[in-house]
Amino acid sequence: MTRGWTPLALVYLVLSIAGLVGTAIYNVLAVLQHRNFFGDWFAGGPAISSLTTDLLVAAVAGSILIITEARRLGMRRGWLYVVGSALTAFAFTFPLFLAMRERKLAAERGRSSDRTLPPGPPAP
């Protein structure tokens, strides 16, 4: 394997290319049809397909990140965030995962700083 290109990095790269190509196709179509791109978000047309592709690719990449990062940090049941996004919205579960991840990282920092501090003065 090429230096630095892990299988996970390659998955993210493929998703990146899919996001670029998938959205560009619909964006070019919107331009060729002289569509009102932002107006089409409410009326339909290529803009909706572009936005859908954009959000879908981001949600897939984010879901992979959630599962791999939760596993790396030892967060139990990280997969529930992905399942929850199908039941609620990725716009809810991804920031929720990031909040829980920050709590986990803060707890880890707290534990590591407790171990590295020299013993304090004796209590009076």
mmCIF file of N, CA and C in Angstrom:
data_model
loop_
_atom_site.group_PDB
_atom_site.id
_atom_site.type_symbol
_atom_site.label_atom_id
_atom_site.label_comp_id
_atom_site.label_asym_id
_atom_site.label_seq_id
_atom_site.Cartn_x
_atom_site.Cartn_y
_atom_site.Cartn_z
ATOM 1 N N MET A 1 0.847 -1.175 0.000
ATOM 2 C CA MET A 1 0.000 0.000 0.000
ATOM 3 C C MET A 1 0.893 1.239 0.000
ATOM 4 N N THR A 2 0.472 2.275 -0.698
ATOM 5 C CA THR A 2 1.240 3.504 -0.778
ATOM 6 C C THR A 2 1.379 4.121 0.606
ATOM 7 N N ARG A 3 2.499 4.685 0.858
ATOM 8 C CA ARG A 3 2.816 5.248 2.174
ATOM 9 C C ARG A 3 1.744 6.247 2.623
ATOM 10 N N GLY A 4 1.177 6.007 3.788
ATOM 11 C CA GLY A 4 0.194 6.914 4.365
ATOM 12 C C GLY A 4 -1.243 6.671 3.933
ATOM 13 N N TRP A 5 -1.450 5.858 2.923
ATOM 14 C CA TRP A 5 -2.813 5.593 2.433
ATOM 15 C C TRP A 5 -3.339 4.314 3.071
ATOM 16 N N THR A 6 -3.931 4.466 4.229
ATOM 17 C CA THR A 6 -4.538 3.327 4.909
ATOM 18 C C THR A 6 -5.843 2.979 4.198
ATOM 19 N N PRO A 7 -6.380 1.806 4.454
ATOM 20 C CA PRO A 7 -7.684 1.486 3.854
ATOM 21 C C PRO A 7 -8.761 2.510 4.216
ATOM 22 N N LEU A 8 -8.738 2.998 5.443
ATOM 23 C CA LEU A 8 -9.717 4.003 5.846
ATOM 24 C C LEU A 8 -9.513 5.313 5.087
ATOM 25 N N ALA A 9 -8.263 5.706 4.898
ATOM 26 C CA ALA A 9 -7.974 6.917 4.121
ATOM 27 C C ALA A 9 -8.478 6.766 2.691
ATOM 28 N N LEU A 10 -8.322 5.582 2.126
ATOM 29 C CA LEU A 10 -8.810 5.338 0.761
ATOM 30 C C LEU A 10 -10.337 5.390 0.694
ATOM 31 N N VAL A 11 -11.013 4.878 1.712
ATOM 32 C CA VAL A 11 -12.486 4.960 1.747
ATOM 33 C C VAL A 11 -12.913 6.410 1.762
ATOM 34 N N TYR A 12 -12.265 7.222 2.610
ATOM 35 C CA TYR A 12 -12.606 8.644 2.665
ATOM 36 C C TYR A 12 -12.300 9.340 1.335
ATOM 37 N N LEU A 13 -11.214 8.954 0.683
ATOM 38 C CA LEU A 13 -10.876 9.540 -0.613
ATOM 39 C C LEU A 13 -11.930 9.190 -1.661
ATOM 40 N N VAL A 14 -12.358 7.938 -1.692
ATOM 41 C CA VAL A 14 -13.408 7.521 -2.636
ATOM 42 C C VAL A 14 -14.698 8.296 -2.368
ATOM 43 N N LEU A 15 -15.056 8.449 -1.098
ATOM 44 C CA LEU A 15 -16.249 9.226 -0.767
ATOM 45 C C LEU A 15 -16.098 10.682 -1.193
ATOM 46 N N SER A 16 -14.898 11.218 -1.051
ATOM 47 C CA SER A 16 -14.633 12.587 -1.477
ATOM 48 C C SER A 16 -14.846 12.749 -2.982
ATOM 49 N N ILE A 17 -14.324 11.816 -3.738
ATOM 50 C CA ILE A 17 -14.486 11.861 -5.200
ATOM 51 C C ILE A 17 -15.953 11.668 -5.577
ATOM 52 N N ALA A 18 -16.631 10.739 -4.905
ATOM 53 C CA ALA A 18 -18.062 10.533 -5.170
ATOM 54 C C ALA A 18 -18.854 11.796 -4.858
ATOM 55 N N GLY A 19 -18.497 12.480 -3.785
ATOM 56 C CA GLY A 19 -19.174 13.726 -3.447
ATOM 57 C C GLY A 19 -18.930 14.804 -4.484
ATOM 58 N N LEU A 20 -17.701 14.905 -4.965
ATOM 59 C CA LEU A 20 -17.383 15.902 -5.981
ATOM 60 C C LEU A 20 -18.112 15.614 -7.283
ATOM 61 N N VAL A 21 -17.998 14.386 -7.764
ATOM 62 C CA VAL A 21 -18.614 14.022 -9.046
ATOM 63 C C VAL A 21 -20.138 14.051 -8.946
ATOM 64 N N GLY A 22 -20.666 13.471 -7.852
ATOM 65 C CA GLY A 22 -22.116 13.407 -7.693
ATOM 66 C C GLY A 22 -22.779 14.767 -7.647
ATOM 67 N N THR A 23 -22.179 15.695 -6.905
ATOM 68 C CA THR A 23 -22.776 17.031 -6.829
ATOM 69 C C THR A 23 -22.502 17.836 -8.100
ATOM 70 N N ALA A 24 -21.324 17.674 -8.687
ATOM 71 C CA ALA A 24 -20.980 18.439 -9.889
ATOM 72 C C ALA A 24 -21.922 18.119 -11.043
ATOM 73 N N ILE A 25 -22.291 16.864 -11.175
ATOM 74 C CA ILE A 25 -23.202 16.476 -12.260
ATOM 75 C C ILE A 25 -24.494 17.266 -12.160
ATOM 76 N N TYR A 26 -25.077 17.310 -10.964
ATOM 77 C CA TYR A 26 -26.347 18.021 -10.793
ATOM 78 C C TYR A 26 -26.163 19.531 -10.855
ATOM 79 N N ASN A 27 -25.039 20.031 -10.393
ATOM 80 C CA ASN A 27 -24.790 21.466 -10.478
ATOM 81 C C ASN A 27 -24.631 21.917 -11.925
ATOM 82 N N VAL A 28 -23.907 21.140 -12.714
ATOM 83 C CA VAL A 28 -23.750 21.461 -14.136
ATOM 84 C C VAL A 28 -25.100 21.369 -14.845
ATOM 85 N N LEU A 29 -25.875 20.365 -14.526
ATOM 86 C CA LEU A 29 -27.208 20.221 -15.098
ATOM 87 C C LEU A 29 -28.072 21.440 -14.775
ATOM 88 N N ALA A 30 -27.988 21.921 -13.540
ATOM 89 C CA ALA A 30 -28.754 23.109 -13.142
ATOM 90 C C ALA A 30 -28.324 24.335 -13.945
ATOM 91 N N VAL A 31 -27.024 24.471 -14.163
ATOM 92 C CA VAL A 31 -26.521 25.608 -14.941
ATOM 93 C C VAL A 31 -26.974 25.502 -16.395
ATOM 94 N N LEU A 32 -26.852 24.305 -16.977
ATOM 95 C CA LEU A 32 -27.253 24.119 -18.377
ATOM 96 C C LEU A 32 -28.741 24.351 -18.588
ATOM 97 N N GLN A 33 -29.550 24.057 -17.577
ATOM 98 C CA GLN A 33 -30.997 24.258 -17.679
ATOM 99 C C GLN A 33 -31.415 25.658 -17.223
ATOM 100 N N HIS A 34 -30.425 26.496 -16.884
ATOM 101 C CA HIS A 34 -30.697 27.864 -16.417
ATOM 102 C C HIS A 34 -31.662 27.860 -15.242
ATOM 103 N N ARG A 35 -31.412 26.977 -14.278
ATOM 104 C CA ARG A 35 -32.284 26.842 -13.112
ATOM 105 C C ARG A 35 -31.857 27.810 -12.022
ATOM 106 N N ASN A 36 -32.809 28.192 -11.199
ATOM 107 C CA ASN A 36 -32.532 28.967 -9.997
ATOM 108 C C ASN A 36 -32.118 27.955 -8.926
ATOM 109 N N PHE A 37 -30.821 27.846 -8.681
ATOM 110 C CA PHE A 37 -30.303 26.783 -7.829
ATOM 111 C C PHE A 37 -30.936 26.790 -6.443
ATOM 112 N N PHE A 38 -30.931 27.944 -5.793
ATOM 113 C CA PHE A 38 -31.477 28.003 -4.432
ATOM 114 C C PHE A 38 -32.999 27.916 -4.433
ATOM 115 N N GLY A 39 -33.634 28.454 -5.440
ATOM 116 C CA GLY A 39 -35.090 28.331 -5.546
ATOM 117 C C GLY A 39 -35.525 26.894 -5.748
ATOM 118 N N ASP A 40 -34.697 26.128 -6.451
ATOM 119 C CA ASP A 40 -35.013 24.715 -6.697
ATOM 120 C C ASP A 40 -34.960 23.873 -5.420
ATOM 121 N N TRP A 41 -34.319 24.376 -4.374
ATOM 122 C CA TRP A 41 -34.309 23.635 -3.108
ATOM 123 C C TRP A 41 -35.732 23.445 -2.593
ATOM 124 N N PHE A 42 -36.606 24.370 -2.951
ATOM 125 C CA PHE A 42 -37.989 24.303 -2.483
ATOM 126 C C PHE A 42 -38.945 23.832 -3.566
ATOM 127 N N ALA A 43 -38.528 23.948 -4.823
ATOM 128 C CA ALA A 43 -39.417 23.594 -5.928
ATOM 129 C C ALA A 43 -39.033 22.293 -6.617
ATOM 130 N N GLY A 44 -37.877 21.747 -6.314
ATOM 131 C CA GLY A 44 -37.417 20.528 -6.975
ATOM 132 C C GLY A 44 -36.446 20.848 -8.083
ATOM 133 N N GLY A 45 -35.888 19.832 -8.677
ATOM 134 C CA GLY A 45 -34.938 20.026 -9.763
ATOM 135 C C GLY A 45 -33.563 19.503 -9.393
ATOM 136 N N PRO A 46 -32.578 19.802 -10.234
ATOM 137 C CA PRO A 46 -31.226 19.273 -10.019
ATOM 138 C C PRO A 46 -30.605 19.731 -8.698
ATOM 139 N N ALA A 47 -31.005 20.892 -8.217
ATOM 140 C CA ALA A 47 -30.424 21.390 -6.963
ATOM 141 C C ALA A 47 -30.748 20.462 -5.806
ATOM 142 N N ILE A 48 -31.933 19.926 -5.790
ATOM 143 C CA ILE A 48 -32.308 18.987 -4.723
ATOM 144 C C ILE A 48 -31.462 17.719 -4.818
ATOM 145 N N SER A 49 -31.247 17.237 -6.029
ATOM 146 C CA SER A 49 -30.406 16.045 -6.195
ATOM 147 C C SER A 49 -28.980 16.323 -5.765
ATOM 148 N N SER A 50 -28.464 17.507 -6.069
ATOM 149 C CA SER A 50 -27.122 17.880 -5.648
ATOM 150 C C SER A 50 -27.036 17.948 -4.133
ATOM 151 N N LEU A 51 -28.003 18.589 -3.518
ATOM 152 C CA LEU A 51 -28.026 18.705 -2.062
ATOM 153 C C LEU A 51 -28.168 17.331 -1.397
ATOM 154 N N THR A 52 -29.009 16.489 -1.956
ATOM 155 C CA THR A 52 -29.199 15.144 -1.413
ATOM 156 C C THR A 52 -27.904 14.345 -1.497
ATOM 157 N N THR A 53 -27.235 14.412 -2.637
ATOM 158 C CA THR A 53 -25.961 13.710 -2.806
ATOM 159 C C THR A 53 -24.928 14.245 -1.823
ATOM 160 N N ASP A 54 -24.878 15.557 -1.687
ATOM 161 C CA ASP A 54 -23.951 16.209 -0.775
ATOM 162 C C ASP A 54 -24.149 15.705 0.652
ATOM 163 N N LEU A 55 -25.379 15.727 1.113
ATOM 164 C CA LEU A 55 -25.678 15.314 2.482
ATOM 165 C C LEU A 55 -25.486 13.810 2.685
ATOM 166 N N LEU A 56 -25.833 13.031 1.683
ATOM 167 C CA LEU A 56 -25.686 11.582 1.800
ATOM 168 C C LEU A 56 -24.221 11.170 1.918
ATOM 169 N N VAL A 57 -23.367 11.740 1.067
ATOM 170 C CA VAL A 57 -21.942 11.407 1.120
ATOM 171 C C VAL A 57 -21.345 11.870 2.455
ATOM 172 N N ALA A 58 -21.719 13.061 2.911
ATOM 173 C CA ALA A 58 -21.223 13.550 4.204
ATOM 174 C C ALA A 58 -21.699 12.657 5.345
ATOM 175 N N ALA A 59 -22.940 12.192 5.274
ATOM 176 C CA ALA A 59 -23.471 11.317 6.323
ATOM 177 C C ALA A 59 -22.769 9.962 6.332
ATOM 178 N N VAL A 60 -22.455 9.426 5.171
ATOM 179 C CA VAL A 60 -21.736 8.147 5.118
ATOM 180 C C VAL A 60 -20.329 8.313 5.692
ATOM 181 N N ALA A 61 -19.631 9.379 5.279
ATOM 182 C CA ALA A 61 -18.285 9.625 5.805
ATOM 183 C C ALA A 61 -18.339 9.871 7.312
ATOM 184 N N GLY A 62 -19.309 10.635 7.758
ATOM 185 C CA GLY A 62 -19.461 10.897 9.188
ATOM 186 C C GLY A 62 -19.785 9.645 9.971
ATOM 187 N N SER A 63 -20.587 8.774 9.391
ATOM 188 C CA SER A 63 -20.925 7.512 10.059
ATOM 189 C C SER A 63 -19.701 6.627 10.213
ATOM 190 N N ILE A 64 -18.876 6.596 9.191
ATOM 191 C CA ILE A 64 -17.627 5.829 9.282
ATOM 192 C C ILE A 64 -16.731 6.426 10.363
ATOM 193 N N LEU A 65 -16.656 7.752 10.398
ATOM 194 C CA LEU A 65 -15.871 8.426 11.424
ATOM 195 C C LEU A 65 -16.401 8.097 12.820
ATOM 196 N N ILE A 66 -17.703 8.137 12.987
ATOM 197 C CA ILE A 66 -18.297 7.830 14.288
ATOM 198 C C ILE A 66 -17.888 6.432 14.749
ATOM 199 N N ILE A 67 -18.022 5.465 13.881
ATOM 200 C CA ILE A 67 -17.731 4.076 14.268
ATOM 201 C C ILE A 67 -16.244 3.886 14.546
ATOM 202 N N THR A 68 -15.380 4.408 13.692
ATOM 203 C CA THR A 68 -13.940 4.211 13.896
ATOM 204 C C THR A 68 -13.430 5.003 15.093
ATOM 205 N N GLU A 69 -13.898 6.216 15.267
ATOM 206 C CA GLU A 69 -13.438 7.045 16.384
ATOM 207 C C GLU A 69 -13.959 6.503 17.714
ATOM 208 N N ALA A 70 -15.209 6.062 17.742
ATOM 209 C CA ALA A 70 -15.759 5.477 18.967
ATOM 210 C C ALA A 70 -14.959 4.234 19.352
ATOM 211 N N ARG A 71 -14.625 3.421 18.388
ATOM 212 C CA ARG A 71 -13.833 2.219 18.662
ATOM 213 C C ARG A 71 -12.439 2.595 19.160
ATOM 214 N N ARG A 72 -11.823 3.574 18.518
ATOM 215 C CA ARG A 72 -10.470 3.999 18.893
ATOM 216 C C ARG A 72 -10.429 4.536 20.320
ATOM 217 N N LEU A 73 -11.466 5.272 20.716
ATOM 218 C CA LEU A 73 -11.499 5.880 22.045
ATOM 219 C C LEU A 73 -12.099 4.965 23.111
ATOM 220 N N GLY A 74 -12.599 3.813 22.694
ATOM 221 C CA GLY A 74 -13.204 2.896 23.649
ATOM 222 C C GLY A 74 -14.600 3.331 24.089
ATOM 223 N N MET A 75 -15.276 4.090 23.236
ATOM 224 C CA MET A 75 -16.653 4.501 23.529
ATOM 225 C C MET A 75 -17.559 3.341 23.145
ATOM 226 N N ARG A 76 -18.330 2.882 24.100
ATOM 227 C CA ARG A 76 -19.198 1.734 23.837
ATOM 228 C C ARG A 76 -20.418 2.164 23.025
ATOM 229 N N ARG A 77 -20.893 1.249 22.207
ATOM 230 C CA ARG A 77 -22.111 1.405 21.409
ATOM 231 C C ARG A 77 -22.097 2.628 20.483
ATOM 232 N N GLY A 78 -20.959 2.900 19.866
ATOM 233 C CA GLY A 78 -20.864 4.004 18.914
ATOM 234 C C GLY A 78 -21.792 3.820 17.721
ATOM 235 N N TRP A 79 -22.072 2.586 17.378
ATOM 236 C CA TRP A 79 -22.944 2.279 16.238
ATOM 237 C C TRP A 79 -24.364 2.824 16.468
ATOM 238 N N LEU A 80 -24.740 3.035 17.731
ATOM 239 C CA LEU A 80 -26.091 3.552 18.001
ATOM 240 C C LEU A 80 -26.298 4.960 17.438
ATOM 241 N N TYR A 81 -25.228 5.737 17.325
ATOM 242 C CA TYR A 81 -25.348 7.067 16.722
ATOM 243 C C TYR A 81 -25.738 6.953 15.249
ATOM 244 N N VAL A 82 -25.167 5.966 14.573
ATOM 245 C CA VAL A 82 -25.482 5.752 13.151
ATOM 246 C C VAL A 82 -26.925 5.279 13.001
ATOM 247 N N VAL A 83 -27.324 4.321 13.817
ATOM 248 C CA VAL A 83 -28.719 3.848 13.785
ATOM 249 C C VAL A 83 -29.659 4.992 14.146
ATOM 250 N N GLY A 84 -29.280 5.761 15.145
ATOM 251 C CA GLY A 84 -30.102 6.902 15.552
ATOM 252 C C GLY A 84 -30.278 7.930 14.461
ATOM 253 N N SER A 85 -29.279 8.075 13.603
ATOM 254 C CA SER A 85 -29.400 9.053 12.518
ATOM 255 C C SER A 85 -30.462 8.629 11.506
ATOM 256 N N ALA A 86 -30.675 7.326 11.367
ATOM 257 C CA ALA A 86 -31.736 6.857 10.469
ATOM 258 C C ALA A 86 -33.111 7.087 11.093
ATOM 259 N N LEU A 87 -33.166 7.111 12.415
ATOM 260 C CA LEU A 87 -34.444 7.294 13.109
ATOM 261 C C LEU A 87 -34.755 8.760 13.383
ATOM 262 N N THR A 88 -33.724 9.590 13.499
ATOM 263 C CA THR A 88 -33.929 11.021 13.752
ATOM 264 C C THR A 88 -33.360 11.818 12.596
ATOM 265 N N ALA A 89 -32.105 12.236 12.730
ATOM 266 C CA ALA A 89 -31.420 12.968 11.661
ATOM 267 C C ALA A 89 -29.930 12.943 11.941
ATOM 268 N N PHE A 90 -29.142 12.869 10.908
ATOM 269 C CA PHE A 90 -27.687 12.912 11.071
ATOM 270 C C PHE A 90 -27.276 14.260 11.650
ATOM 271 N N ALA A 91 -28.039 15.306 11.333
ATOM 272 C CA ALA A 91 -27.767 16.637 11.875
ATOM 273 C C ALA A 91 -27.926 16.662 13.395
ATOM 274 N N PHE A 92 -28.620 15.698 13.961
ATOM 275 C CA PHE A 92 -28.747 15.557 15.415
ATOM 276 C C PHE A 92 -27.672 14.629 15.969
ATOM 277 N N THR A 93 -27.522 13.447 15.383
ATOM 278 C CA THR A 93 -26.655 12.436 15.981
ATOM 279 C C THR A 93 -25.170 12.736 15.818
ATOM 280 N N PHE A 94 -24.763 13.366 14.721
ATOM 281 C CA PHE A 94 -23.334 13.642 14.540
ATOM 282 C C PHE A 94 -22.831 14.666 15.560
ATOM 283 N N PRO A 95 -23.504 15.806 15.725
ATOM 284 C CA PRO A 95 -23.055 16.718 16.787
ATOM 285 C C PRO A 95 -23.166 16.095 18.184
ATOM 286 N N LEU A 96 -24.176 15.252 18.401
ATOM 287 C CA LEU A 96 -24.293 14.562 19.686
ATOM 288 C C LEU A 96 -23.084 13.663 19.911
ATOM 289 N N PHE A 97 -22.677 12.919 18.882
ATOM 290 C CA PHE A 97 -21.481 12.085 18.997
ATOM 291 C C PHE A 97 -20.262 12.956 19.293
ATOM 292 N N LEU A 98 -20.125 14.084 18.599
ATOM 293 C CA LEU A 98 -18.973 14.957 18.832
ATOM 294 C C LEU A 98 -18.951 15.475 20.272
ATOM 295 N N ALA A 99 -20.117 15.775 20.821
ATOM 296 C CA ALA A 99 -20.193 16.222 22.214
ATOM 297 C C ALA A 99 -19.749 15.108 23.160
ATOM 298 N N MET A 100 -20.237 13.889 22.916
ATOM 299 C CA MET A 100 -19.857 12.758 23.764
ATOM 300 C C MET A 100 -18.375 12.424 23.599
ATOM 301 N N ARG A 101 -17.854 12.607 22.403
ATOM 302 C CA ARG A 101 -16.434 12.379 22.140
ATOM 303 C C ARG A 101 -15.602 13.378 22.936
ATOM 304 N N GLU A 102 -16.012 14.639 22.938
ATOM 305 C CA GLU A 102 -15.288 15.647 23.703
ATOM 306 C C GLU A 102 -15.298 15.326 25.189
ATOM 307 N N ARG A 103 -16.430 14.845 25.700
ATOM 308 C CA ARG A 103 -16.496 14.447 27.112
ATOM 309 C C ARG A 103 -15.514 13.316 27.396
ATOM 310 N N LYS A 104 -15.456 12.351 26.493
ATOM 311 C CA LYS A 104 -14.534 11.219 26.651
ATOM 312 C C LYS A 104 -13.089 11.703 26.635
ATOM 313 N N LEU A 105 -12.756 12.591 25.692
ATOM 314 C CA LEU A 105 -11.395 13.121 25.611
ATOM 315 C C LEU A 105 -11.049 13.935 26.850
ATOM 316 N N ALA A 106 -11.988 14.730 27.355
ATOM 317 C CA ALA A 106 -11.747 15.524 28.560
ATOM 318 C C ALA A 106 -11.521 14.609 29.764
ATOM 319 N N ALA A 107 -12.298 13.537 29.852
ATOM 320 C CA ALA A 107 -12.115 12.583 30.946
ATOM 321 C C ALA A 107 -10.744 11.926 30.848
ATOM 322 N N GLU A 108 -10.335 11.586 29.630
ATOM 323 C CA GLU A 108 -9.013 10.981 29.439
ATOM 324 C C GLU A 108 -7.912 11.964 29.818
ATOM 325 N N ARG A 109 -8.068 13.236 29.437
ATOM 326 C CA ARG A 109 -7.065 14.243 29.806
ATOM 327 C C ARG A 109 -7.002 14.398 31.323
ATOM 328 N N GLY A 110 -8.161 14.369 31.954
ATOM 329 C CA GLY A 110 -8.204 14.475 33.409
ATOM 330 C C GLY A 110 -7.496 13.322 34.088
ATOM 331 N N ARG A 111 -7.703 12.133 33.562
ATOM 332 C CA ARG A 111 -7.044 10.955 34.138
ATOM 333 C C ARG A 111 -5.538 11.003 33.922
ATOM 334 N N SER A 112 -5.115 11.429 32.735
ATOM 335 C CA SER A 112 -3.672 11.446 32.467
ATOM 336 C C SER A 112 -2.996 12.556 33.259
ATOM 337 N N SER A 113 -3.666 13.694 33.482
ATOM 338 C CA SER A 113 -3.034 14.756 34.265
ATOM 339 C C SER A 113 -2.978 14.384 35.734
ATOM 340 N N ASP A 114 -3.931 13.590 36.221
ATOM 341 C CA ASP A 114 -3.888 13.126 37.604
ATOM 342 C C ASP A 114 -2.667 12.238 37.831
ATOM 343 N N ARG A 115 -2.294 11.481 36.829
ATOM 344 C CA ARG A 115 -1.151 10.566 36.951
ATOM 345 C C ARG A 115 0.178 11.291 36.836
ATOM 346 N N THR A 116 0.196 12.436 36.150
ATOM 347 C CA THR A 116 1.471 13.112 35.910
ATOM 348 C C THR A 116 1.768 14.196 36.933
ATOM 349 N N LEU A 117 0.790 14.578 37.746
ATOM 350 C CA LEU A 117 1.037 15.608 38.747
ATOM 351 C C LEU A 117 1.878 15.045 39.882
ATOM 352 N N PRO A 118 2.824 15.867 40.354
ATOM 353 C CA PRO A 118 3.593 15.395 41.513
ATOM 354 C C PRO A 118 2.691 15.395 42.742
ATOM 355 N N PRO A 119 3.030 14.615 43.738
ATOM 356 C CA PRO A 119 2.204 14.597 44.927
ATOM 357 C C PRO A 119 2.141 15.983 45.545
ATOM 358 N N GLY A 120 0.966 16.380 45.996
ATOM 359 C CA GLY A 120 0.771 17.688 46.603
ATOM 360 C C GLY A 120 1.266 17.704 48.035
ATOM 361 N N PRO A 121 1.201 18.877 48.642
ATOM 362 C CA PRO A 121 1.631 18.976 50.043
ATOM 363 C C PRO A 121 0.687 18.192 50.927
ATOM 364 N N PRO A 122 1.134 17.770 52.061
ATOM 365 C CA PRO A 122 0.270 17.012 52.956
ATOM 366 C C PRO A 122 -0.896 17.868 53.434
ATOM 367 N N ALA A 123 -2.028 17.232 53.608
ATOM 368 C CA ALA A 123 -3.219 17.954 54.065
ATOM 369 C C ALA A 123 -3.012 18.389 55.523
ATOM 370 N N PRO A 124 -3.490 19.589 55.887
ATOM 371 C CA PRO A 124 -3.304 20.057 57.272
ATOM 372 C C PRO A 124 -4.101 19.244 58.269
#
